[in-house]
């Protein structure tokens, strides 16, 4: 057994060496059409074991063709890069293979999660009753917030189901998880009111207040508002302070979805973007987005720990047999067996300090400034996003953004996505990889313009 493990770990190291070499030499993997996958790589499973050499060859191919999200050509989604201290933590988590349910099976790993939650509650300003958990991601964090808000309205809902006409509010730019979560929680998708954003993509406060008052007048019970710190397309930050006074007035739970931009709490320079976060009822952010830990590492904190308990604890005597229940985290999590997603964030935080986390954020905002200045100061570009944002949304000359993004990916030059706001569709360059330098960002535009010049006949125009 242990001989196998030693050999496989050696193999792992050699595969990783190869991957790192490829990332230098060919930072964008060759894209394969889905119907050709099985022809290019022997993914099929059969009754018989693979011969070791074939097995290794297949693994190498698999690595070769997998999209390279850690390189300086990947700007496609809201994660990217690779923080080495966080990678170290995550690899250790694989080897330790504990479940974060009980102190008995997780030991000091529980304190690691608790310490992060405690520090985040302190930074957010939640006071002594704060608590939290590590859900599987931002969508799950938003789900848990919605459940807590629902149960706070009436704890009997847990036993009897919903009998009141509950309504939730979100901006039109809210992450799509709110719609799914409304369906999962029994609120119903039709009972989410989507509030028009202002021109900068922030939730419009007057529109929200109007909608709440109209609903109350019509006999509905407003109970939940979700604000966003870093909307998925424009990376706009809602006015948390303004929203909190509306919510307070009407006794509505305010959740701040900071999956993308919530990590600004670590930066003295940019934390003003979520001014008022202390007045929210729950808040979440994804360390695997702007902070560069491997997927996934999501933190969700709540101002009143009893809300987390009320909605998520379940008495399971076969499980919680020993120790102080504050250390049996299964009592406040959604899952039963739960992966240790805290250790990778802890190894990062421990090694660079809160100051270092702040530096990561500041660096990304400064790279975003570089990209925005480039778009503003060079001919042919139109900018659609705003200052103090990690998304740079732009169009180039009269080229169709969707077609251009697809072609530049199919030709293995760059991975970048597109988005829409207010009827405009554009290329969306997201700056979430702190491993990049200013030169990497300028190189993006160089490769981009060269590609357009060489392929201008083939790219659709608008
Ligand atoms: C990414 C994101 C989510 C979803 O997070 P996952 O971890 O992918 O589930 C939710 N809200 C916002 C604003 C996001 O950017």
CSV table of C-alpha atoms and ligand atoms in Angstrom, one decimal:
chain,number,residue,atom,x,y,z
A,1,UNK,CA,0.0,0.0,0.0
A,2,UNK,CA,2.5,2.6,1.1
A,3,UNK,CA,4.9,1.6,-1.7
A,4,UNK,CA,2.1,2.4,-4.2
A,5,UNK,CA,1.6,5.8,-2.5
A,6,UNK,CA,5.3,6.6,-2.7
A,7,UNK,CA,5.4,5.7,-6.4
A,8,UNK,CA,2.2,7.6,-7.1
A,9,UNK,CA,3.5,10.7,-5.3
A,10,UNK,CA,6.7,10.5,-7.4
A,11,UNK,CA,4.5,10.3,-10.5
A,12,UNK,CA,2.5,13.2,-9.2
A,13,UNK,CA,5.6,15.3,-8.9
A,14,UNK,CA,6.8,14.5,-12.4
A,15,UNK,CA,3.3,15.2,-13.9
A,16,UNK,CA,3.3,18.6,-12.1
A,17,UNK,CA,6.8,19.4,-13.4
A,18,UNK,CA,5.5,18.6,-16.9
A,19,UNK,CA,2.4,20.8,-16.3
A,20,UNK,CA,4.5,23.7,-15.1
A,21,UNK,CA,6.7,23.4,-18.2
A,22,UNK,CA,3.7,23.4,-20.5
A,23,UNK,CA,2.3,26.4,-18.8
A,24,UNK,CA,5.5,28.3,-19.8
A,25,UNK,CA,5.7,26.9,-23.3
A,26,UNK,CA,2.0,26.8,-24.3
A,27,UNK,CA,0.0,28.9,-21.8
A,28,UNK,CA,-3.3,28.2,-23.6
A,29,UNK,CA,-4.2,24.5,-24.1
A,30,UNK,CA,-5.3,23.3,-27.5
A,31,UNK,CA,-9.1,23.3,-27.6
A,32,UNK,CA,-10.7,20.0,-28.6
A,33,UNK,CA,-14.2,19.7,-30.1
A,34,UNK,CA,-16.4,17.7,-27.7
A,35,UNK,CA,-17.0,15.0,-30.3
A,36,UNK,CA,-13.3,14.5,-30.8
A,37,UNK,CA,-12.4,14.1,-27.1
A,38,UNK,CA,-12.6,10.3,-26.9
A,39,UNK,CA,-10.5,10.0,-30.1
A,40,UNK,CA,-7.7,12.3,-28.7
A,41,UNK,CA,-7.6,10.9,-25.2
A,42,UNK,CA,-8.4,7.4,-24.0
A,43,UNK,CA,-11.0,8.4,-21.4
A,44,UNK,CA,-13.1,5.3,-21.8
A,45,UNK,CA,-13.4,2.9,-18.9
A,46,UNK,CA,-13.4,-0.9,-19.3
A,47,UNK,CA,-13.4,-4.2,-17.4
A,48,UNK,CA,-9.7,-4.5,-17.5
A,49,UNK,CA,-7.0,-2.5,-15.7
A,50,UNK,CA,-4.9,-0.1,-17.8
A,51,UNK,CA,-1.3,-1.0,-18.3
A,52,UNK,CA,0.8,1.4,-16.3
A,53,UNK,CA,2.6,3.0,-19.2
A,54,UNK,CA,-0.7,3.6,-21.0
A,55,UNK,CA,-2.2,5.0,-17.8
A,56,UNK,CA,0.6,7.5,-17.5
A,57,UNK,CA,0.5,8.4,-21.1
A,58,UNK,CA,-3.3,9.1,-20.8
A,59,UNK,CA,-2.7,11.2,-17.7
A,60,UNK,CA,-0.2,13.3,-19.6
A,61,UNK,CA,-2.6,13.9,-22.4
A,62,UNK,CA,-5.4,14.8,-20.0
A,63,UNK,CA,-3.1,17.4,-18.5
A,64,UNK,CA,-2.0,18.7,-21.9
A,65,UNK,CA,-5.5,19.3,-23.1
A,66,UNK,CA,-7.1,20.6,-19.8
A,67,UNK,CA,-7.6,24.4,-19.9
A,68,UNK,CA,-4.7,26.2,-18.1
A,69,UNK,CA,-6.3,28.4,-15.6
A,70,UNK,CA,-3.1,29.4,-13.8
A,71,UNK,CA,-1.3,31.1,-16.7
A,72,UNK,CA,-1.1,34.7,-17.7
A,73,UNK,CA,-3.5,34.1,-20.7
A,74,UNK,CA,-6.5,33.0,-18.6
A,75,UNK,CA,-9.0,35.8,-18.0
A,76,UNK,CA,-12.2,33.8,-18.6
A,77,UNK,CA,-13.8,33.5,-15.2
A,78,UNK,CA,-13.6,34.8,-11.7
A,79,UNK,CA,-10.7,32.7,-10.6
A,80,UNK,CA,-7.2,32.1,-12.0
A,81,UNK,CA,-3.6,31.9,-11.0
A,82,UNK,CA,-2.2,29.7,-8.3
A,83,UNK,CA,-1.1,30.8,-4.8
A,84,UNK,CA,1.6,28.4,-3.8
A,85,UNK,CA,1.0,28.6,0.0
A,86,UNK,CA,-2.7,27.8,-0.6
A,87,UNK,CA,-1.8,25.0,-3.0
A,88,UNK,CA,0.4,23.5,-0.2
A,89,UNK,CA,-2.5,23.7,2.3
A,90,UNK,CA,-4.9,22.0,-0.2
A,91,UNK,CA,-2.5,19.2,-1.0
A,92,UNK,CA,-2.2,18.6,2.8
A,93,UNK,CA,-5.9,18.5,3.1
A,94,UNK,CA,-6.1,15.7,0.5
A,95,UNK,CA,-3.5,13.7,2.5
A,96,UNK,CA,-5.1,14.3,5.9
A,97,UNK,CA,-8.6,13.6,4.5
A,98,UNK,CA,-10.7,14.5,7.5
A,99,UNK,CA,-14.3,15.6,7.6
A,100,UNK,CA,-15.1,19.0,9.1
A,101,UNK,CA,-18.1,17.6,11.0
A,102,UNK,CA,-16.7,16.8,14.4
A,103,UNK,CA,-13.8,17.5,16.6
A,104,UNK,CA,-13.3,13.8,17.1
A,105,UNK,CA,-12.4,13.2,13.5
A,106,UNK,CA,-10.9,16.6,12.5
A,107,UNK,CA,-9.0,17.7,15.7
A,108,UNK,CA,-7.1,21.0,15.2
A,109,UNK,CA,-8.5,21.4,11.7
A,110,UNK,CA,-11.7,22.6,13.4
A,111,UNK,CA,-9.8,25.4,15.2
A,112,UNK,CA,-8.4,26.4,11.8
A,113,UNK,CA,-11.8,27.0,10.4
A,114,UNK,CA,-13.0,28.6,13.6
A,115,UNK,CA,-10.1,31.0,13.7
A,116,UNK,CA,-10.8,32.2,10.1
A,117,UNK,CA,-14.4,32.7,10.9
A,118,UNK,CA,-13.6,34.5,14.1
A,119,UNK,CA,-11.1,36.8,12.3
A,120,UNK,CA,-13.5,37.5,9.5
A,121,UNK,CA,-16.3,38.3,11.9
A,122,UNK,CA,-14.0,40.7,13.6
A,123,UNK,CA,-12.9,42.4,10.4
A,124,UNK,CA,-16.5,42.7,9.2
A,125,UNK,CA,-17.6,44.1,12.6
A,126,UNK,CA,-20.2,41.6,13.6
A,127,UNK,CA,-19.5,41.7,17.3
A,128,UNK,CA,-19.4,38.9,19.8
A,129,UNK,CA,-22.3,36.9,18.5
A,130,UNK,CA,-20.9,36.4,15.0
A,131,UNK,CA,-20.3,32.9,13.6
A,132,UNK,CA,-20.0,31.3,10.2
A,133,UNK,CA,-19.1,28.3,8.1
A,134,UNK,CA,-17.3,27.2,4.9
A,135,UNK,CA,-20.0,26.3,2.4
A,136,UNK,CA,-19.1,24.6,-0.9
A,137,UNK,CA,-19.2,27.9,-2.7
A,138,UNK,CA,-20.8,31.3,-3.2
A,139,UNK,CA,-24.1,29.7,-4.5
A,140,UNK,CA,-24.3,27.6,-1.4
A,141,UNK,CA,-23.5,30.6,0.9
A,142,UNK,CA,-26.3,32.5,-0.7
A,143,UNK,CA,-28.6,29.5,-0.2
A,144,UNK,CA,-27.8,29.3,3.5
A,145,UNK,CA,-28.4,33.0,3.9
A,146,UNK,CA,-31.8,32.7,2.3
A,147,UNK,CA,-32.8,29.7,4.5
A,148,UNK,CA,-31.7,31.6,7.7
A,149,UNK,CA,-33.7,34.7,6.6
A,150,UNK,CA,-36.8,32.5,5.9
A,151,UNK,CA,-36.6,30.7,9.2
A,152,UNK,CA,-36.1,34.0,11.1
A,153,UNK,CA,-39.5,35.2,9.9
A,154,UNK,CA,-41.1,32.2,11.4
A,155,UNK,CA,-39.3,29.2,12.9
A,156,UNK,CA,-42.4,27.0,12.4
A,157,UNK,CA,-41.6,27.1,8.6
A,158,UNK,CA,-39.0,24.4,9.3
A,159,UNK,CA,-41.8,22.0,10.5
A,160,UNK,CA,-44.8,23.1,8.6
A,161,UNK,CA,-43.6,24.8,5.4
A,162,UNK,CA,-44.3,28.3,4.2
A,163,UNK,CA,-47.8,29.7,4.7
A,164,UNK,CA,-47.0,33.4,4.4
A,165,UNK,CA,-46.5,35.3,1.1
A,166,UNK,CA,-42.8,35.8,1.4
A,167,UNK,CA,-40.9,38.0,-1.1
A,168,UNK,CA,-37.2,38.5,-1.7
A,169,UNK,CA,-35.4,41.3,-3.5
A,170,UNK,CA,-32.3,41.3,-5.6
A,171,UNK,CA,-30.8,43.5,-8.3
A,172,UNK,CA,-31.2,42.6,-11.9
A,173,UNK,CA,-27.4,42.0,-11.8
A,174,UNK,CA,-27.5,39.6,-8.9
A,175,UNK,CA,-25.9,36.2,-9.4
A,176,UNK,CA,-28.3,33.6,-10.9
A,177,UNK,CA,-28.1,31.5,-7.7
A,178,UNK,CA,-30.8,33.6,-6.2
A,179,UNK,CA,-33.4,32.3,-8.6
A,180,UNK,CA,-32.4,28.6,-8.0
A,181,UNK,CA,-32.2,29.2,-4.3
A,182,UNK,CA,-35.7,30.7,-4.3
A,183,UNK,CA,-37.0,27.6,-5.9
A,184,UNK,CA,-35.0,25.2,-3.5
A,185,UNK,CA,-36.3,27.1,-0.4
A,186,UNK,CA,-39.9,27.0,-1.4
A,187,UNK,CA,-40.0,30.8,-1.8
A,188,UNK,CA,-40.6,30.4,-5.5
A,189,UNK,CA,-38.8,32.1,-8.4
A,190,UNK,CA,-41.8,34.4,-9.0
A,191,UNK,CA,-41.5,35.8,-5.5
A,192,UNK,CA,-38.1,37.3,-6.2
A,193,UNK,CA,-38.3,41.0,-7.2
A,194,UNK,CA,-35.5,42.1,-9.5
A,195,UNK,CA,-34.7,45.7,-9.0
A,196,UNK,CA,-33.4,47.8,-11.8
A,197,UNK,CA,-29.8,48.9,-11.4
A,198,UNK,CA,-28.5,52.5,-11.8
A,199,UNK,CA,-26.2,53.3,-14.8
A,200,UNK,CA,-23.2,52.0,-12.9
A,201,UNK,CA,-24.8,48.6,-12.2
A,202,UNK,CA,-25.7,49.2,-8.5
A,203,UNK,CA,-29.1,48.4,-7.1
A,204,UNK,CA,-31.3,51.4,-7.3
A,205,UNK,CA,-32.4,52.3,-3.7
A,206,UNK,CA,-35.5,54.2,-4.6
A,207,UNK,CA,-36.7,51.5,-6.8
A,208,UNK,CA,-36.1,49.0,-4.0
A,209,UNK,CA,-38.0,51.0,-1.5
A,210,UNK,CA,-40.9,51.5,-3.9
A,211,UNK,CA,-41.1,47.8,-4.6
A,212,UNK,CA,-41.1,46.9,-0.8
A,213,UNK,CA,-43.9,49.4,-0.1
A,214,UNK,CA,-46.0,48.1,-3.0
A,215,UNK,CA,-45.6,44.6,-1.8
A,216,UNK,CA,-46.5,45.4,1.8
A,217,UNK,CA,-49.6,47.3,0.5
A,218,UNK,CA,-50.6,44.2,-1.5
A,219,UNK,CA,-50.2,41.9,1.5
A,220,UNK,CA,-46.8,40.4,0.9
A,221,UNK,CA,-44.1,39.9,3.5
A,222,UNK,CA,-40.7,41.3,2.4
A,223,UNK,CA,-38.1,39.3,4.2
A,224,UNK,CA,-34.8,39.2,2.3
A,225,UNK,CA,-32.6,41.6,0.3
A,226,UNK,CA,-29.4,40.3,-1.3
A,227,UNK,CA,-26.8,43.0,-2.2
A,228,UNK,CA,-23.7,42.3,-4.2
A,229,UNK,CA,-20.1,43.3,-3.6
A,230,UNK,CA,-18.7,42.8,-7.1
A,231,UNK,CA,-21.5,42.0,-9.6
A,232,UNK,CA,-20.6,39.1,-11.9
A,233,UNK,CA,-20.4,41.2,-15.1
A,234,UNK,CA,-19.4,44.8,-14.2
A,235,UNK,CA,-17.9,44.1,-10.7
A,236,UNK,CA,-20.1,46.9,-9.3
A,237,UNK,CA,-20.5,47.3,-5.5
A,238,UNK,CA,-24.0,48.0,-4.2
A,239,UNK,CA,-24.5,50.7,-1.6
A,240,UNK,CA,-24.6,48.6,1.5
A,241,UNK,CA,-25.1,51.4,3.9
A,242,UNK,CA,-28.1,52.8,1.9
A,243,UNK,CA,-29.6,49.3,1.6
A,244,UNK,CA,-29.1,48.6,5.3
A,245,UNK,CA,-31.3,51.5,6.3
A,246,UNK,CA,-34.1,50.4,4.1
A,247,UNK,CA,-33.8,46.9,5.5
A,248,UNK,CA,-33.7,48.1,9.1
A,249,UNK,CA,-36.8,50.2,8.5
A,250,UNK,CA,-38.8,47.2,7.2
A,251,UNK,CA,-37.2,44.5,9.3
A,252,UNK,CA,-35.7,42.7,6.3
A,253,UNK,CA,-32.6,40.4,6.4
A,254,UNK,CA,-29.8,41.9,4.4
A,255,UNK,CA,-27.3,39.5,2.9
A,256,UNK,CA,-24.1,40.7,1.1
A,257,UNK,CA,-23.0,38.4,-1.6
A,258,UNK,CA,-19.3,39.2,-1.9
A,259,UNK,CA,-18.3,36.0,-3.7
A,260,UNK,CA,-16.4,38.0,-6.3
A,261,UNK,CA,-15.5,41.3,-4.5
A,262,UNK,CA,-16.0,40.7,-0.8
A,263,UNK,CA,-12.3,40.1,-0.2
A,264,UNK,CA,-11.9,43.9,-0.3
A,265,UNK,CA,-12.4,43.6,3.5
A,266,UNK,CA,-8.7,42.8,3.7
A,267,UNK,CA,-7.6,46.0,2.0
A,268,UNK,CA,-7.4,49.3,3.9
A,269,UNK,CA,-7.5,51.0,0.6
A,270,UNK,CA,-10.6,49.3,-0.9
A,271,UNK,CA,-12.7,48.2,2.0
A,272,UNK,CA,-14.7,51.4,1.7
A,273,UNK,CA,-16.4,49.7,-1.3
A,274,UNK,CA,-18.4,47.7,1.3
A,275,UNK,CA,-18.9,50.4,3.8
A,276,UNK,CA,-21.7,49.4,6.1
A,277,UNK,CA,-21.0,45.6,6.0
A,278,UNK,CA,-21.2,45.6,9.8
A,279,UNK,CA,-24.9,46.4,9.4
A,280,UNK,CA,-25.7,43.3,7.2
A,281,UNK,CA,-27.1,40.1,8.7
A,282,UNK,CA,-24.9,37.8,6.6
A,283,UNK,CA,-21.9,38.1,4.3
A,284,UNK,CA,-19.9,35.8,2.1
A,285,UNK,CA,-16.8,35.8,-0.1
A,286,UNK,CA,-14.9,33.3,-2.1
A,287,UNK,CA,-11.2,33.0,-1.3
A,288,UNK,CA,-10.8,31.0,-4.5
A,289,UNK,CA,-11.7,34.0,-6.6
A,290,UNK,CA,-9.6,37.1,-5.9
A,291,UNK,CA,-7.3,35.6,-3.3
A,292,UNK,CA,-6.1,32.8,-5.5
A,293,UNK,CA,-6.7,29.6,-3.4
A,294,UNK,CA,-7.6,26.5,-5.3
A,295,UNK,CA,-11.4,25.9,-5.8
A,296,UNK,CA,-13.2,26.0,-3.6
A,297,UNK,CA,-12.8,28.0,-0.4
A,298,UNK,CA,-15.9,30.0,0.5
A,299,UNK,CA,-16.5,31.8,3.8
A,300,UNK,CA,-20.0,32.7,5.0
A,301,UNK,CA,-20.5,34.7,8.2
A,302,UNK,CA,-23.6,35.6,10.1
A,303,UNK,CA,-24.1,38.3,12.7
A,304,UNK,CA,-26.3,36.2,15.1
A,305,UNK,CA,-25.0,32.7,15.5
A,306,UNK,CA,-28.3,31.5,16.7
A,307,UNK,CA,-29.7,32.0,13.2
A,308,UNK,CA,-27.1,29.6,11.9
A,309,UNK,CA,-28.0,27.0,14.6
A,310,UNK,CA,-31.8,27.4,14.2
A,311,UNK,CA,-31.6,26.6,10.5
A,312,UNK,CA,-28.8,24.1,10.2
A,313,UNK,CA,-28.5,22.1,13.4
A,314,UNK,CA,-30.0,18.7,13.6
A,315,UNK,CA,-29.7,16.4,16.6
A,316,UNK,CA,-27.8,13.3,15.4
A,317,UNK,CA,-26.7,11.3,18.5
A,318,UNK,CA,-24.8,8.8,16.3
A,319,UNK,CA,-22.6,11.6,15.1
A,320,UNK,CA,-22.1,14.1,17.8
A,321,UNK,CA,-20.9,11.9,20.6
A,322,UNK,CA,-18.1,13.8,22.2
A,323,UNK,CA,-16.6,17.2,22.9
A,324,UNK,CA,-17.8,20.7,23.1
A,325,UNK,CA,-20.4,21.3,20.5
A,326,UNK,CA,-18.7,24.6,19.4
A,327,UNK,CA,-16.2,22.3,18.0
A,328,UNK,CA,-18.6,20.0,16.2
A,329,UNK,CA,-19.0,22.1,13.1
A,330,UNK,CA,-21.4,19.7,11.5
A,331,UNK,CA,-24.0,21.3,13.7
A,332,UNK,CA,-23.8,24.5,11.8
A,333,UNK,CA,-23.1,23.3,8.2
A,334,UNK,CA,-25.2,22.2,5.4
A,335,UNK,CA,-23.4,19.0,4.6
A,336,UNK,CA,-22.7,16.0,6.8
A,337,UNK,CA,-19.2,14.9,5.6
A,338,UNK,CA,-17.5,18.2,4.6
A,339,UNK,CA,-14.3,18.7,2.8
A,340,UNK,CA,-11.6,20.7,4.6
A,341,UNK,CA,-11.6,23.9,2.5
A,342,UNK,CA,-10.3,26.0,5.3
A,343,UNK,CA,-6.8,24.7,5.5
A,344,UNK,CA,-5.7,26.2,2.1
A,345,UNK,CA,-7.0,29.7,3.1
A,346,UNK,CA,-5.3,29.3,6.5
A,347,UNK,CA,-1.9,28.4,5.1
A,348,UNK,CA,-2.1,31.4,2.8
A,349,UNK,CA,-3.3,33.8,5.6
A,350,UNK,CA,-0.8,32.5,8.1
A,351,UNK,CA,2.1,32.9,5.7
A,352,UNK,CA,1.3,36.4,4.5
A,353,UNK,CA,-0.8,37.9,7.3
A,354,UNK,CA,-3.9,40.1,6.8
A,355,UNK,CA,-1.5,42.7,5.4
A,356,UNK,CA,-0.5,40.3,2.7
A,357,UNK,CA,-4.1,39.5,1.8
A,358,UNK,CA,-4.6,43.3,1.5
A,359,UNK,CA,-1.6,43.5,-0.8
A,360,UNK,CA,-3.1,40.8,-3.1
A,361,UNK,CA,-6.3,42.8,-3.4
A,362,UNK,CA,-4.5,46.2,-3.9
A,363,UNK,CA,-2.3,44.6,-6.6
A,364,UNK,CA,-5.3,43.3,-8.5
A,365,UNK,CA,-7.0,46.7,-8.4
A,366,UNK,CA,-3.8,48.3,-9.6
A,367,UNK,CA,-3.6,45.8,-12.5
A,368,UNK,CA,-7.3,46.7,-13.3
A,369,UNK,CA,-6.3,50.4,-13.4
A,370,UNK,CA,-3.6,49.5,-15.9
A,371,UNK,CA,-6.1,47.7,-18.1
A,372,UNK,CA,-8.7,50.5,-17.9
A,373,UNK,CA,-6.1,53.1,-18.7
A,374,UNK,CA,-5.0,51.1,-21.7
A,375,UNK,CA,-8.6,50.9,-23.0
A,376,UNK,CA,-9.2,54.6,-22.3
A,377,UNK,CA,-6.0,55.7,-24.0
A,378,UNK,CA,-5.8,53.5,-27.1
A,379,UNK,CA,-7.7,54.0,-30.4
A,380,UNK,CA,-10.6,51.7,-31.3
A,381,UNK,CA,-11.6,50.8,-27.8
A,382,UNK,CA,-14.9,51.6,-26.0
A,383,UNK,CA,-15.1,51.1,-22.2
A,384,UNK,CA,-18.4,50.0,-20.5
A,385,UNK,CA,-17.2,49.5,-16.9
A,386,UNK,CA,-16.2,51.9,-14.2
A,387,UNK,CA,-13.3,52.8,-11.8
A,388,UNK,CA,-12.6,50.7,-8.7
A,389,UNK,CA,-13.7,47.5,-10.3
A,390,UNK,CA,-11.9,44.3,-11.3
A,391,UNK,CA,-13.8,43.8,-14.5
A,392,UNK,CA,-12.8,45.8,-17.6
A,393,UNK,CA,-15.6,45.6,-20.1
A,394,UNK,CA,-14.8,46.8,-23.6
A,395,UNK,CA,-15.4,46.5,-27.3
A,396,UNK,CA,-12.7,46.9,-30.0
A,397,UNK,CA,-13.5,48.6,-33.3
A,398,UNK,CA,-16.6,47.1,-34.8
A,399,UNK,CA,-15.9,43.5,-34.0
A,400,UNK,CA,-18.6,41.2,-32.5
A,401,UNK,CA,-17.5,40.5,-28.9
A,402,UNK,CA,-19.0,37.0,-28.7
A,403,UNK,CA,-17.5,35.9,-32.0
A,404,UNK,CA,-14.1,37.4,-31.2
A,405,UNK,CA,-13.9,35.8,-27.8
A,406,UNK,CA,-14.8,32.4,-29.3
A,407,UNK,CA,-12.3,32.6,-32.1
A,408,UNK,CA,-9.4,33.8,-30.0
A,409,UNK,CA,-10.0,30.8,-27.7
A,410,UNK,CA,-10.4,28.3,-30.5
A,411,UNK,CA,-7.0,29.5,-32.0
A,412,UNK,CA,-5.4,29.0,-28.5
A,413,UNK,CA,-4.3,32.6,-28.0
A,414,UNK,CA,-6.2,33.8,-25.0
A,415,UNK,CA,-9.1,32.8,-22.8
A,416,UNK,CA,-11.4,35.7,-22.1
A,417,UNK,CA,-15.2,35.9,-21.7
A,418,UNK,CA,-17.9,38.3,-22.7
A,419,UNK,CA,-20.9,39.8,-20.9
A,420,UNK,CA,-23.8,42.2,-21.3
A,421,UNK,CA,-25.2,45.2,-19.5
A,422,UNK,CA,-28.0,47.6,-20.4
A,423,UNK,CA,-28.3,46.2,-23.9
A,424,UNK,CA,-24.5,46.3,-24.7
A,425,UNK,CA,-22.5,43.1,-25.2
A,426,UNK,CA,-18.8,43.4,-24.7
A,427,UNK,CA,-15.5,41.6,-23.9
A,428,UNK,CA,-15.0,41.2,-20.1
A,429,UNK,CA,-11.5,41.1,-18.9
A,430,UNK,CA,-11.4,40.0,-15.3
A,431,UNK,CA,-8.4,40.7,-13.1
A,432,UNK,CA,-8.3,38.1,-10.4
A,433,UNK,CA,-4.9,36.6,-10.8
A,434,UNK,CA,-2.5,38.3,-8.4
A,435,UNK,CA,0.4,36.4,-10.0
A,436,UNK,CA,0.2,38.7,-13.1
A,437,UNK,CA,2.3,41.8,-13.5
A,438,UNK,CA,1.5,45.0,-15.3
A,439,UNK,CA,3.5,43.6,-18.3
A,440,UNK,CA,1.2,40.6,-18.4
A,441,UNK,CA,-1.8,42.9,-18.7
A,442,UNK,CA,-0.2,44.9,-21.5
A,443,UNK,CA,0.8,41.7,-23.2
A,444,UNK,CA,-2.9,40.7,-23.2
A,445,UNK,CA,-3.7,43.7,-25.3
A,446,UNK,CA,-0.7,43.0,-27.6
A,447,UNK,CA,-1.8,39.4,-28.3
A,448,UNK,CA,-5.4,40.5,-28.6
A,449,UNK,CA,-4.7,43.3,-31.2
A,450,UNK,CA,-2.3,41.1,-33.2
A,451,UNK,CA,-4.9,38.4,-33.4
A,452,UNK,CA,-7.6,40.8,-34.6
A,453,UNK,CA,-5.2,42.3,-37.2
A,454,UNK,CA,-4.4,38.8,-38.6
A,455,UNK,CA,-8.0,37.5,-38.5
A,456,UNK,CA,-10.0,40.6,-39.2
A,457,UNK,CA,-11.7,39.1,-42.3
A,458,UNK,CA,-12.9,36.1,-40.3
A,459,UNK,CA,-14.3,37.9,-37.2
A,460,UNK,CA,-18.0,39.0,-37.4
A,461,UNK,CA,-18.7,42.7,-37.3
A,462,UNK,CA,-21.6,44.4,-35.6
B,1,LIG,C1,-19.0,33.4,-8.4
B,1,LIG,C2,-20.2,34.1,-7.8
B,1,LIG,C3,-21.2,33.4,-7.1
B,1,LIG,C4,-21.2,31.9,-7.1
B,1,LIG,O1,-20.1,31.3,-6.4
B,1,LIG,P1,-19.7,29.8,-6.6
B,1,LIG,O2,-18.6,29.6,-5.7
B,1,LIG,O3,-19.3,29.7,-8.1
B,1,LIG,O4,-20.9,29.0,-6.4
B,1,LIG,C5,-22.2,34.0,-6.4
B,1,LIG,N1,-22.2,35.4,-6.5
B,1,LIG,C6,-21.3,36.1,-7.2
B,1,LIG,C7,-21.5,37.6,-7.2
B,1,LIG,C8,-20.3,35.5,-7.8
B,1,LIG,O5,-19.4,36.2,-8.5
